[in-house]
XYZ file of C-alpha atoms in Angstrom:
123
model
C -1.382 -6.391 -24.750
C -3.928 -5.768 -21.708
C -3.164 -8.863 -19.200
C -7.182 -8.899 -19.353
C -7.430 -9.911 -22.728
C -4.941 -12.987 -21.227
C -7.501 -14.088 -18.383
C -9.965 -11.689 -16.215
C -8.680 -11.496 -12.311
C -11.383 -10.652 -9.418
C -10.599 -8.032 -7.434
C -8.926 -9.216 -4.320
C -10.502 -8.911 -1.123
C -8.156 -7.119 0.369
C -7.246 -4.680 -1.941
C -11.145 -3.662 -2.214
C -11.194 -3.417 1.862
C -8.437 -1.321 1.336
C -9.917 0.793 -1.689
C -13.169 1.150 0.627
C -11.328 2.508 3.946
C -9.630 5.167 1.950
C -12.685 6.762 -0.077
C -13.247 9.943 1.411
C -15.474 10.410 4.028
C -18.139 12.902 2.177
C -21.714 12.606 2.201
C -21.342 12.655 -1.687
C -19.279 10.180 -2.612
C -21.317 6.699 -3.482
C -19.872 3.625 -3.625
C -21.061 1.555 -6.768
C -19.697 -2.078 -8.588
C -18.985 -1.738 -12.164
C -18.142 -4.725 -13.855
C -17.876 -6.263 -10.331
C -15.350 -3.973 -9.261
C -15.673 -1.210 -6.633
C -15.894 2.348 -7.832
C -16.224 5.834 -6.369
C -18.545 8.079 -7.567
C -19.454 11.922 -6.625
C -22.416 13.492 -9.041
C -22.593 10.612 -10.619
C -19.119 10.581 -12.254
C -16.709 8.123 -11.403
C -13.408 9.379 -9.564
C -11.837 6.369 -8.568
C -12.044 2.482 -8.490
C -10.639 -0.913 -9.413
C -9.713 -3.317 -11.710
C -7.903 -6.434 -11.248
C -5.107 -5.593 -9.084
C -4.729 -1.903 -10.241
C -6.233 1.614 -9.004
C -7.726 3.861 -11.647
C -8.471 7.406 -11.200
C -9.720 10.677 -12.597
C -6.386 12.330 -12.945
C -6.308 14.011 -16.154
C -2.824 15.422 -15.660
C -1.513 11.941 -14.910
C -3.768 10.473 -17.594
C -0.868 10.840 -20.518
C 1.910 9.325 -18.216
C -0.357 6.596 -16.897
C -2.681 5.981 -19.372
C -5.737 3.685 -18.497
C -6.166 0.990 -20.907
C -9.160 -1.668 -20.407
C -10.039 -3.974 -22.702
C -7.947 -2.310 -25.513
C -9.530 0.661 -24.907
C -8.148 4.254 -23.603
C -9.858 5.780 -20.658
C -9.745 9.676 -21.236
C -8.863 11.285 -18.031
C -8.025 8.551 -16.274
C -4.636 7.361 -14.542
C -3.974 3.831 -14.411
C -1.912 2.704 -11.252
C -0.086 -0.836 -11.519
C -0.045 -3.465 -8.211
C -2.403 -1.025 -5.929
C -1.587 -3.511 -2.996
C 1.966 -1.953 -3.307
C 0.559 1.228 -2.491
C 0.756 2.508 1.399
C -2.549 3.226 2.506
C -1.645 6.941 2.622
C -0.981 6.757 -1.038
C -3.882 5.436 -1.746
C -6.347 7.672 -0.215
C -3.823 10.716 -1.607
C -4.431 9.174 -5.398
C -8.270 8.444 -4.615
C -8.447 12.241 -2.945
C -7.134 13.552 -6.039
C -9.574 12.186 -8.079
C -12.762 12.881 -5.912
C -11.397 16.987 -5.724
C -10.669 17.175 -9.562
C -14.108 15.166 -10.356
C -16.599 16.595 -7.725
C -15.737 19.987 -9.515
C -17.261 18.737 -12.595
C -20.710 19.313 -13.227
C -23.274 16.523 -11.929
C -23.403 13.883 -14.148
C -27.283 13.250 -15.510
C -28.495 10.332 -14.574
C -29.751 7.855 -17.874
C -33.324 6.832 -17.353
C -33.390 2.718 -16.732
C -35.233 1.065 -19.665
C -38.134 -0.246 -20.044
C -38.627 -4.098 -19.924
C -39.197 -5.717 -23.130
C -42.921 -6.131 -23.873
C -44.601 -9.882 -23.085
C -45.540 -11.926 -25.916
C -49.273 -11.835 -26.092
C -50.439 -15.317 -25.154
């Protein structure tokens, strides 16, 4: 079983300070929160981020002997890294690297148009 369905962990500090400093340096990359985690994105696909203690990235070729499970649910493409605050900071950036260079390959991402605000009750 996913130790989230047990009881959802915040991010901690650290380890997103960490995740932050080793994002590459490129004008493309974006920093976004999903879920209230941090996540790297290049045109608009994610290629790395965080959840709970762990690192996930866009690793395909790691994908089967890592898989990323969240919430019961497979992430295709993804590697899923255990205890990130293990990981030397050089590891780190080499695991988010390799997911910014396989993703930022990929075409761009289009972005979903936000919706539209439910209409007001006439009054």
């Amino acid at each position: 079983m996913d130790k989230l369905m047990d009881k959802w962990q915040k991010v901690p500090p650290e380890l997103a300070t960490r995740f932050d400093a080793a994002l590459p340096a490129a004008t493309d990359v974006q920093r976004r929160r999903m879920f209230g985690c941090p996540c790297g994105f290049v045109n608009n696909n994610m290629f790395a981020g965080l959840h709970q203690d762990r690192l996930i990235v866009r690793a395909p070729d790691e994908a089967a002997k890592r898989p990323c499970v969240i919430m019961g649910r497979t992430m295709k493409q993804y590697a899923l890294i255990e205890d990130a605050l293990s990981l030397s900071p050089k590891a780190m950036s080499e695991w988010i690297a390799r997911g910014y260079n396989f993703t930022r390959a990929l075409p761009p991402k289009a972005t979903k148009p936000k919706r539209a605000a439910p209409p007001r009750p006439v009054r």
